[in-house]
GROMACS .gro file of N, CA, C and O in nm:
model
  424
    1ALA      N    1   1.442  -0.027  -1.336
    1ALA     CA    2   1.398  -0.117  -1.231
    1ALA      C    3   1.251  -0.155  -1.250
    1ALA      O    4   1.214  -0.270  -1.232
    2LEU      N    5   1.169  -0.056  -1.288
    2LEU     CA    6   1.027  -0.084  -1.307
    2LEU      C    7   1.005  -0.181  -1.424
    2LEU      O    8   0.919  -0.269  -1.416
    3ALA      N    9   1.082  -0.166  -1.529
    3ALA     CA   10   1.069  -0.255  -1.645
    3ALA      C   11   1.107  -0.399  -1.607
    3ALA      O   12   1.044  -0.494  -1.652
    4MET      N   13   1.207  -0.413  -1.523
    4MET     CA   14   1.250  -0.545  -1.479
    4MET      C   15   1.141  -0.612  -1.396
    4MET      O   16   1.114  -0.731  -1.412
    5ILE      N   17   1.079  -0.536  -1.306
    5ILE     CA   18   0.975  -0.592  -1.220
    5ILE      C   19   0.857  -0.641  -1.303
    5ILE      O   20   0.801  -0.747  -1.275
    6SER      N   21   0.820  -0.566  -1.404
    6SER     CA   22   0.703  -0.605  -1.484
    6SER      C   23   0.722  -0.739  -1.556
    6SER      O   24   0.625  -0.805  -1.590
    7LYS      N   25   0.846  -0.781  -1.576
    7LYS     CA   26   0.875  -0.907  -1.646
    7LYS      C   27   0.876  -1.029  -1.554
    7LYS      O   28   0.879  -1.142  -1.601
    8LEU      N   29   0.876  -1.007  -1.424
    8LEU     CA   30   0.885  -1.118  -1.330
    8LEU      C   31   0.758  -1.202  -1.330
    8LEU      O   32   0.648  -1.150  -1.347
    9LYS      N   33   0.774  -1.331  -1.310
    9LYS     CA   34   0.662  -1.426  -1.302
    9LYS      C   35   0.663  -1.490  -1.165
    9LYS      O   36   0.767  -1.504  -1.103
   10GLY      N   37   0.545  -1.532  -1.117
   10GLY     CA   38   0.539  -1.596  -0.987
   10GLY      C   39   0.403  -1.657  -0.960
   10GLY      O   40   0.315  -1.657  -1.045
   11PRO      N   41   0.385  -1.709  -0.838
   11PRO     CA   42   0.261  -1.776  -0.800
   11PRO      C   43   0.147  -1.677  -0.774
   11PRO      O   44   0.165  -1.556  -0.786
   12ASP      N   45   0.031  -1.731  -0.736
   12ASP     CA   46  -0.082  -1.646  -0.700
   12ASP      C   47  -0.038  -1.542  -0.596
   12ASP      O   48   0.035  -1.574  -0.503
   13GLY      N   49  -0.084  -1.423  -0.612
   13GLY     CA   50  -0.048  -1.317  -0.519
   13GLY      C   51   0.077  -1.242  -0.560
   13GLY      O   52   0.108  -1.137  -0.505
   14PHE      N   53   0.150  -1.294  -0.657
   14PHE     CA   54   0.275  -1.231  -0.699
   14PHE      C   55   0.250  -1.098  -0.770
   14PHE      O   56   0.333  -1.009  -0.763
   15ALA      N   57   0.137  -1.088  -0.837
   15ALA     CA   58   0.104  -0.962  -0.905
   15ALA      C   59   0.100  -0.847  -0.804
   15ALA      O   60   0.150  -0.738  -0.831
   16LEU      N   61   0.042  -0.873  -0.689
   16LEU     CA   62   0.037  -0.771  -0.583
   16LEU      C   63   0.177  -0.730  -0.542
   16LEU      O   64   0.207  -0.611  -0.528
   17PHE      N   65   0.264  -0.827  -0.524
   17PHE     CA   66   0.403  -0.800  -0.487
   17PHE      C   67   0.471  -0.711  -0.591
   17PHE      O   68   0.540  -0.615  -0.557
   18LYS      N   69   0.450  -0.743  -0.719
   18LYS     CA   70   0.512  -0.666  -0.827
   18LYS      C   71   0.460  -0.521  -0.828
   18LYS      O   72   0.538  -0.427  -0.839
   19ILE      N   73   0.330  -0.506  -0.820
   19ILE     CA   74   0.272  -0.371  -0.825
   19ILE      C   75   0.312  -0.292  -0.702
   19ILE      O   76   0.346  -0.173  -0.711
   20TYR      N   77   0.309  -0.356  -0.587
   20TYR     CA   78   0.349  -0.290  -0.461
   20TYR      C   79   0.493  -0.240  -0.469
   20TYR      O   80   0.523  -0.126  -0.436
   21ASN      N   81   0.583  -0.326  -0.515
   21ASN     CA   82   0.723  -0.285  -0.525
   21ASN      C   83   0.745  -0.178  -0.631
   21ASN      O   84   0.829  -0.090  -0.615
   22SER      N   85   0.667  -0.182  -0.738
   22SER     CA   86   0.673  -0.076  -0.839
   22SER      C   87   0.630   0.057  -0.778
   22SER      O   88   0.689   0.161  -0.807
   23ALA      N   89   0.527   0.052  -0.695
   23ALA     CA   90   0.480   0.174  -0.626
   23ALA      C   91   0.590   0.230  -0.537
   23ALA      O   92   0.615   0.352  -0.537
   24LEU      N   93   0.655   0.143  -0.462
   24LEU     CA   94   0.763   0.189  -0.373
   24LEU      C   95   0.877   0.253  -0.451
   24LEU      O   96   0.930   0.358  -0.411
   25ILE      N   97   0.916   0.190  -0.561
   25ILE     CA   98   1.026   0.243  -0.643
   25ILE      C   99   0.989   0.379  -0.701
   25ILE      O  100   1.066   0.475  -0.692
   26ALA      N  101   0.869   0.389  -0.758
   26ALA     CA  102   0.825   0.517  -0.814
   26ALA      C  103   0.815   0.623  -0.705
   26ALA      O  104   0.854   0.739  -0.726
   27ASP      N  105   0.765   0.585  -0.588
   27ASP     CA  106   0.753   0.677  -0.475
   27ASP      C  107   0.890   0.731  -0.435
   27ASP      O  108   0.910   0.853  -0.423
   28MET      N  109   0.986   0.642  -0.417
   28MET     CA  110   1.119   0.685  -0.374
   28MET      C  111   1.193   0.762  -0.483
   28MET      O  112   1.279   0.844  -0.454
   29ALA      N  113   1.155   0.741  -0.609
   29ALA     CA  114   1.216   0.814  -0.720
   29ALA      C  115   1.150   0.950  -0.742
   29ALA      O  116   1.190   1.024  -0.833
   30GLY      N  117   1.049   0.980  -0.661
   30GLY     CA  118   0.981   1.109  -0.673
   30GLY      C  119   0.881   1.115  -0.788
   30GLY      O  120   0.836   1.223  -0.826
   31GLN      N  121   0.844   1.001  -0.842
   31GLN     CA  122   0.746   0.995  -0.951
   31GLN      C  123   0.607   0.978  -0.891
   31GLN      O  124   0.548   0.869  -0.893
   32LYS      N  125   0.555   1.087  -0.838
   32LYS     CA  126   0.431   1.082  -0.761
   32LYS      C  127   0.312   1.029  -0.839
   32LYS      O  128   0.233   0.949  -0.786
   33ASP      N  129   0.296   1.070  -0.963
   33ASP     CA  130   0.182   1.023  -1.042
   33ASP      C  131   0.189   0.873  -1.067
   33ASP      O  132   0.089   0.802  -1.054
   34LYS      N  133   0.308   0.825  -1.101
   34LYS     CA  134   0.325   0.682  -1.123
   34LYS      C  135   0.304   0.605  -0.993
   34LYS      O  136   0.239   0.500  -0.992
   35ALA      N  137   0.361   0.656  -0.886
   35ALA     CA  138   0.347   0.589  -0.756
   35ALA      C  139   0.200   0.579  -0.717
   35ALA      O  140   0.153   0.472  -0.677
   36ALA      N  141   0.126   0.689  -0.731
   36ALA     CA  142  -0.016   0.689  -0.696
   36ALA      C  143  -0.092   0.587  -0.779
   36ALA      O  144  -0.177   0.514  -0.728
   37ALA      N  145  -0.060   0.579  -0.908
   37ALA     CA  146  -0.128   0.484  -0.996
   37ALA      C  147  -0.096   0.339  -0.956
   37ALA      O  148  -0.185   0.253  -0.953
   38PHE      N  149   0.030   0.313  -0.924
   38PHE     CA  150   0.069   0.179  -0.881
   38PHE      C  151   0.003   0.144  -0.747
   38PHE      O  152  -0.049   0.033  -0.730
   39TYR      N  153   0.008   0.237  -0.651
   39TYR     CA  154  -0.056   0.211  -0.522
   39TYR      C  155  -0.204   0.179  -0.540
   39TYR      O  156  -0.256   0.084  -0.482
   40GLN      N  157  -0.272   0.259  -0.620
   40GLN     CA  158  -0.416   0.239  -0.640
   40GLN      C  159  -0.443   0.106  -0.710
   40GLN      O  160  -0.535   0.033  -0.673
   41SER      N  161  -0.362   0.072  -0.807
   41SER     CA  162  -0.376  -0.055  -0.878
   41SER      C  163  -0.358  -0.173  -0.783
   41SER      O  164  -0.435  -0.270  -0.786
   42ALA      N  165  -0.259  -0.164  -0.697
   42ALA     CA  166  -0.235  -0.270  -0.599
   42ALA      C  167  -0.351  -0.280  -0.501
   42ALA      O  168  -0.394  -0.389  -0.464
   43LEU      N  169  -0.401  -0.167  -0.458
   43LEU     CA  170  -0.513  -0.163  -0.365
   43LEU      C  171  -0.635  -0.233  -0.423
   43LEU      O  172  -0.709  -0.301  -0.353
   44GLU      N  173  -0.656  -0.218  -0.552
   44GLU     CA  174  -0.772  -0.276  -0.619
   44GLU      C  175  -0.754  -0.423  -0.654
   44GLU      O  176  -0.848  -0.488  -0.700
   45ASP      N  177  -0.637  -0.479  -0.630
   45ASP     CA  178  -0.609  -0.620  -0.660
   45ASP      C  179  -0.661  -0.709  -0.547
   45ASP      O  180  -0.585  -0.772  -0.475
   46ARG      N  181  -0.791  -0.712  -0.530
   46ARG     CA  182  -0.854  -0.788  -0.422
   46ARG      C  183  -0.828  -0.939  -0.430
   46ARG      O  184  -0.817  -1.002  -0.326
   47PRO      N  185  -0.819  -0.999  -0.548
   47PRO     CA  186  -0.791  -1.143  -0.551
   47PRO      C  187  -0.658  -1.179  -0.483
   47PRO      O  188  -0.646  -1.285  -0.423
   48SER      N  189  -0.561  -1.091  -0.491
   48SER     CA  190  -0.431  -1.119  -0.429
   48SER      C  191  -0.433  -1.102  -0.278
   48SER      O  192  -0.344  -1.150  -0.208
   49LEU      N  193  -0.535  -1.035  -0.227
   49LEU     CA  194  -0.547  -1.013  -0.083
   49LEU      C  195  -0.546  -1.146  -0.009
   49LEU      O  196  -0.475  -1.163   0.090
   50ALA      N  197  -0.624  -1.242  -0.057
   50ALA     CA  198  -0.631  -1.372   0.009
   50ALA      C  199  -0.499  -1.448   0.001
   50ALA      O  200  -0.462  -1.519   0.094
   51ALA      N  201  -0.428  -1.432  -0.111
   51ALA     CA  202  -0.303  -1.504  -0.131
   51ALA      C  203  -0.186  -1.439  -0.057
   51ALA      O  204  -0.090  -1.506  -0.022
   52ALA      N  205  -0.193  -1.307  -0.035
   52ALA     CA  206  -0.080  -1.235   0.026
   52ALA      C  207  -0.127  -1.126   0.120
   52ALA      O  208  -0.101  -1.008   0.097
   53PRO      N  209  -0.195  -1.162   0.231
   53PRO     CA  210  -0.247  -1.060   0.321
   53PRO      C  211  -0.139  -0.974   0.388
   53PRO      O  212  -0.162  -0.856   0.414
   54ASP      N  213  -0.023  -1.031   0.414
   54ASP     CA  214   0.084  -0.953   0.477
   54ASP      C  215   0.137  -0.845   0.382
   54ASP      O  216   0.164  -0.733   0.423
   55THR      N  217   0.151  -0.881   0.254
   55THR     CA  218   0.193  -0.782   0.155
   55THR      C  219   0.088  -0.674   0.141
   55THR      O  220   0.120  -0.556   0.130
   56TYR      N  221  -0.039  -0.713   0.142
   56TYR     CA  222  -0.149  -0.617   0.132
   56TYR      C  223  -0.144  -0.520   0.250
   56TYR      O  224  -0.162  -0.399   0.234
   57GLU      N  225  -0.116  -0.572   0.369
   57GLU     CA  226  -0.106  -0.487   0.487
   57GLU      C  227   0.007  -0.385   0.472
   57GLU      O  228  -0.009  -0.267   0.502
   58ARG      N  229   0.122  -0.430   0.425
   58ARG     CA  230   0.235  -0.338   0.404
   58ARG      C  231   0.203  -0.235   0.296
   58ARG      O  232   0.244  -0.119   0.306
   59LEU      N  233   0.130  -0.279   0.194
   59LEU     CA  234   0.086  -0.187   0.090
   59LEU      C  235   0.001  -0.075   0.150
   59LEU      O  236   0.021   0.042   0.119
   60ILE      N  237  -0.091  -0.110   0.236
   60ILE     CA  238  -0.179  -0.012   0.299
   60ILE      C  239  -0.097   0.089   0.378
   60ILE      O  240  -0.120   0.211   0.368
   61GLU      N  241  -0.002   0.041   0.454
   61GLU     CA  242   0.084   0.132   0.532
   61GLU      C  243   0.161   0.227   0.440
   61GLU      O  244   0.168   0.347   0.466
   62ALA      N  245   0.220   0.172   0.335
   62ALA     CA  246   0.300   0.254   0.243
   62ALA      C  247   0.212   0.356   0.171
   62ALA      O  248   0.251   0.473   0.157
   63TYR      N  249   0.095   0.313   0.126
   63TYR     CA  250   0.005   0.403   0.053
   63TYR      C  251  -0.048   0.513   0.146
   63TYR      O  252  -0.055   0.630   0.108
   64ALA      N  253  -0.081   0.478   0.269
   64ALA     CA  254  -0.127   0.578   0.365
   64ALA      C  255  -0.016   0.679   0.394
   64ALA      O  256  -0.040   0.800   0.402
   65SER      N  257   0.105   0.631   0.408
   65SER     CA  258   0.219   0.721   0.430
   65SER      C  259   0.238   0.813   0.310
   65SER      O  260   0.262   0.934   0.326
   66PHE      N  261   0.226   0.758   0.190
   66PHE     CA  262   0.236   0.837   0.067
   66PHE      C  263   0.129   0.946   0.066
   66PHE      O  264   0.158   1.062   0.036
   67LYS      N  265   0.007   0.909   0.100
   67LYS     CA  266  -0.102   1.007   0.104
   67LYS      C  267  -0.072   1.118   0.206
   67LYS      O  268  -0.093   1.236   0.178
   68MET      N  269  -0.024   1.080   0.323
   68MET     CA  270   0.010   1.180   0.426
   68MET      C  271   0.119   1.275   0.377
   68MET      O  272   0.108   1.396   0.394
   69ARG      N  273   0.224   1.219   0.319
   69ARG     CA  274   0.335   1.302   0.271
   69ARG      C  275   0.292   1.395   0.159
   69ARG      O  276   0.359   1.495   0.132
   70ASN      N  277   0.181   1.363   0.094
   70ASN     CA  278   0.133   1.445  -0.016
   70ASN      C  279   0.007   1.524   0.021
   70ASN      O  280  -0.067   1.568  -0.067
   71GLY      N  281  -0.013   1.542   0.151
   71GLY     CA  282  -0.118   1.631   0.201
   71GLY      C  283  -0.259   1.575   0.203
   71GLY      O  284  -0.355   1.651   0.217
   72ASP      N  285  -0.275   1.444   0.193
   72ASP     CA  286  -0.408   1.384   0.194
   72ASP      C  287  -0.430   1.303   0.321
   72ASP      O  288  -0.443   1.180   0.318
   73LYS      N  289  -0.436   1.372   0.435
   73LYS     CA  290  -0.455   1.304   0.563
   73LYS      C  291  -0.588   1.231   0.567
   73LYS      O  292  -0.596   1.117   0.614
   74ALA      N  293  -0.694   1.294   0.520
   74ALA     CA  294  -0.826   1.230   0.521
   74ALA      C  295  -0.825   1.102   0.438
   74ALA      O  296  -0.882   1.000   0.479
   75GLY      N  297  -0.760   1.106   0.323
   75GLY     CA  298  -0.750   0.988   0.239
   75GLY      C  299  -0.672   0.877   0.307
   75GLY      O  300  -0.708   0.759   0.296
   76ALA      N  301  -0.566   0.913   0.377
   76ALA     CA  302  -0.485   0.814   0.450
   76ALA      C  303  -0.566   0.750   0.561
   76ALA      O  304  -0.563   0.628   0.579
   77GLU      N  305  -0.640   0.832   0.635
   77GLU     CA  306  -0.722   0.779   0.744
   77GLU      C  307  -0.832   0.687   0.692
   77GLU      O  308  -0.858   0.582   0.751
   78THR      N  309  -0.894   0.725   0.582
   78THR     CA  310  -0.999   0.641   0.522
   78THR      C  311  -0.941   0.509   0.474
   78THR      O  312  -1.001   0.402   0.494
   79LEU      N  313  -0.824   0.515   0.413
   79LEU     CA  314  -0.756   0.395   0.365
   79LEU      C  315  -0.730   0.298   0.480
   79LEU      O  316  -0.760   0.178   0.470
   80ILE      N  317  -0.678   0.349   0.592
   80ILE     CA  318  -0.650   0.264   0.708
   80ILE      C  319  -0.779   0.208   0.766
   80ILE      O  320  -0.788   0.090   0.800
   81LYS      N  321  -0.881   0.291   0.776
   81LYS     CA  322  -1.010   0.246   0.831
   81LYS      C  323  -1.068   0.134   0.745
   81LYS      O  324  -1.109   0.029   0.798
   82ASP      N  325  -1.072   0.154   0.615
   82ASP     CA  326  -1.127   0.053   0.525
   82ASP      C  327  -1.045  -0.077   0.529
   82ASP      O  328  -1.101  -0.186   0.532
   83ALA      N  329  -0.914  -0.063   0.529
   83ALA     CA  330  -0.828  -0.182   0.532
   83ALA      C  331  -0.840  -0.256   0.664
   83ALA      O  332  -0.834  -0.379   0.667
   84SER      N  333  -0.862  -0.183   0.773
   84SER     CA  334  -0.879  -0.248   0.903
   84SER      C  335  -1.004  -0.334   0.906
   84SER      O  336  -1.008  -0.437   0.974
   85GLU      N  337  -1.105  -0.295   0.830
   85GLU     CA  338  -1.226  -0.375   0.822
   85GLU      C  339  -1.203  -0.500   0.736
   85GLU      O  340  -1.251  -0.608   0.769
   86VAL      N  341  -1.129  -0.486   0.628
   86VAL     CA  342  -1.101  -0.598   0.538
   86VAL      C  343  -1.003  -0.696   0.604
   86VAL      O  344  -1.021  -0.816   0.598
   87LEU      N  345  -0.900  -0.642   0.668
   87LEU     CA  346  -0.798  -0.723   0.734
   87LEU      C  347  -0.821  -0.719   0.885
   87LEU      O  348  -0.735  -0.674   0.961
   88SER      N  349  -0.936  -0.764   0.928
   88SER     CA  350  -0.972  -0.752   1.069
   88SER      C  351  -0.870  -0.822   1.159
   88SER      O  352  -0.813  -0.924   1.124
   89GLY      N  353  -0.848  -0.760   1.274
   89GLY     CA  354  -0.757  -0.817   1.371
   89GLY      C  355  -0.611  -0.781   1.350
   89GLY      O  356  -0.525  -0.831   1.422
   90ARG      N  357  -0.581  -0.696   1.256
   90ARG     CA  358  -0.441  -0.657   1.231
   90ARG      C  359  -0.406  -0.537   1.317
   90ARG      O  360  -0.438  -0.423   1.286
   91MET      N  361  -0.340  -0.563   1.427
   91MET     CA  362  -0.305  -0.456   1.522
   91MET      C  363  -0.212  -0.352   1.461
   91MET      O  364  -0.213  -0.236   1.500
   92VAL      N  365  -0.132  -0.394   1.365
   92VAL     CA  366  -0.041  -0.299   1.300
   92VAL      C  367  -0.121  -0.185   1.237
   92VAL      O  368  -0.086  -0.068   1.251
   93LEU      N  369  -0.231  -0.219   1.171
   93LEU     CA  370  -0.313  -0.116   1.108
   93LEU      C  371  -0.384  -0.029   1.211
   93LEU      O  372  -0.397   0.091   1.192
   94VAL      N  373  -0.428  -0.090   1.320
   94VAL     CA  374  -0.493  -0.013   1.426
   94VAL      C  375  -0.395   0.090   1.483
   94VAL      O  376  -0.428   0.208   1.496
   95GLU      N  377  -0.276   0.046   1.513
   95GLU     CA  378  -0.174   0.137   1.569
   95GLU      C  379  -0.131   0.243   1.467
   95GLU      O  380  -0.110   0.358   1.501
   96PHE      N  381  -0.119   0.201   1.343
   96PHE     CA  382  -0.083   0.295   1.236
   96PHE      C  383  -0.190   0.403   1.224
   96PHE      O  384  -0.158   0.521   1.210
   97GLY      N  385  -0.316   0.363   1.232
   97GLY     CA  386  -0.427   0.459   1.227
   97GLY      C  387  -0.421   0.558   1.343
   97GLY      O  388  -0.448   0.677   1.325
   98LYS      N  389  -0.384   0.510   1.460
   98LYS     CA  390  -0.370   0.599   1.576
   98LYS      C  391  -0.259   0.702   1.552
   98LYS      O  392  -0.273   0.818   1.587
   99GLN      N  393  -0.148   0.658   1.493
   99GLN     CA  394  -0.039   0.750   1.463
   99GLN      C  395  -0.082   0.855   1.363
   99GLN      O  396  -0.048   0.973   1.377
  100LEU      N  397  -0.156   0.814   1.261
  100LEU     CA  398  -0.205   0.910   1.162
  100LEU      C  399  -0.295   1.014   1.227
  100LEU      O  400  -0.281   1.134   1.203
  101SER      N  401  -0.388   0.968   1.308
  101SER     CA  402  -0.483   1.059   1.371
  101SER      C  403  -0.415   1.158   1.465
  101SER      O  404  -0.459   1.272   1.477
  102SER      N  405  -0.307   1.114   1.528
  102SER     CA  406  -0.238   1.203   1.619
  102SER      C  407  -0.142   1.299   1.547
  102SER      O  408  -0.085   1.387   1.609
  103GLY      N  409  -0.125   1.279   1.417
  103GLY     CA  410  -0.039   1.369   1.339
  103GLY      C  411   0.107   1.333   1.341
  103GLY      O  412   0.191   1.409   1.295
  104LYS      N  413   0.141   1.216   1.395
  104LYS     CA  414   0.281   1.171   1.397
  104LYS      C  415   0.326   1.141   1.254
  104LYS      O  416   0.248   1.096   1.171
  105ALA      N  417   0.454   1.159   1.230
  105ALA     CA  418   0.511   1.125   1.098
  105ALA      C  419   0.508   0.974   1.082
  105ALA      O  420   0.541   0.901   1.174
  106VAL      N  421   0.465   0.930   0.964
  106VAL     CA  422   0.459   0.786   0.936
  106VAL      C  423   0.535   0.755   0.810
  106VAL      O  424   0.552   0.834   0.724
   0.00000   0.00000   0.00000
């Protein structure tokens, strides 16, 4: 599945979509190192942020959840805080951050 995704072509912002979905697939397959690398790569794809802010928001939620499930609560909280500043006005991230801080499963 990951090899197929890497071959896909698309418009501006599509790279973020590909990397994000690769992260999700690796995450669900239990490939933590690959998932972390894909998540981080997608996070660093700032040019795609403008083209696909909704995908970027979902990426942040998924990456924060990944960090929580792997024992990095502080990293998850920092990720949400930083993303909330970049994607100002996104109530989903504000609420997600509240859930993280309260220790709820995300």
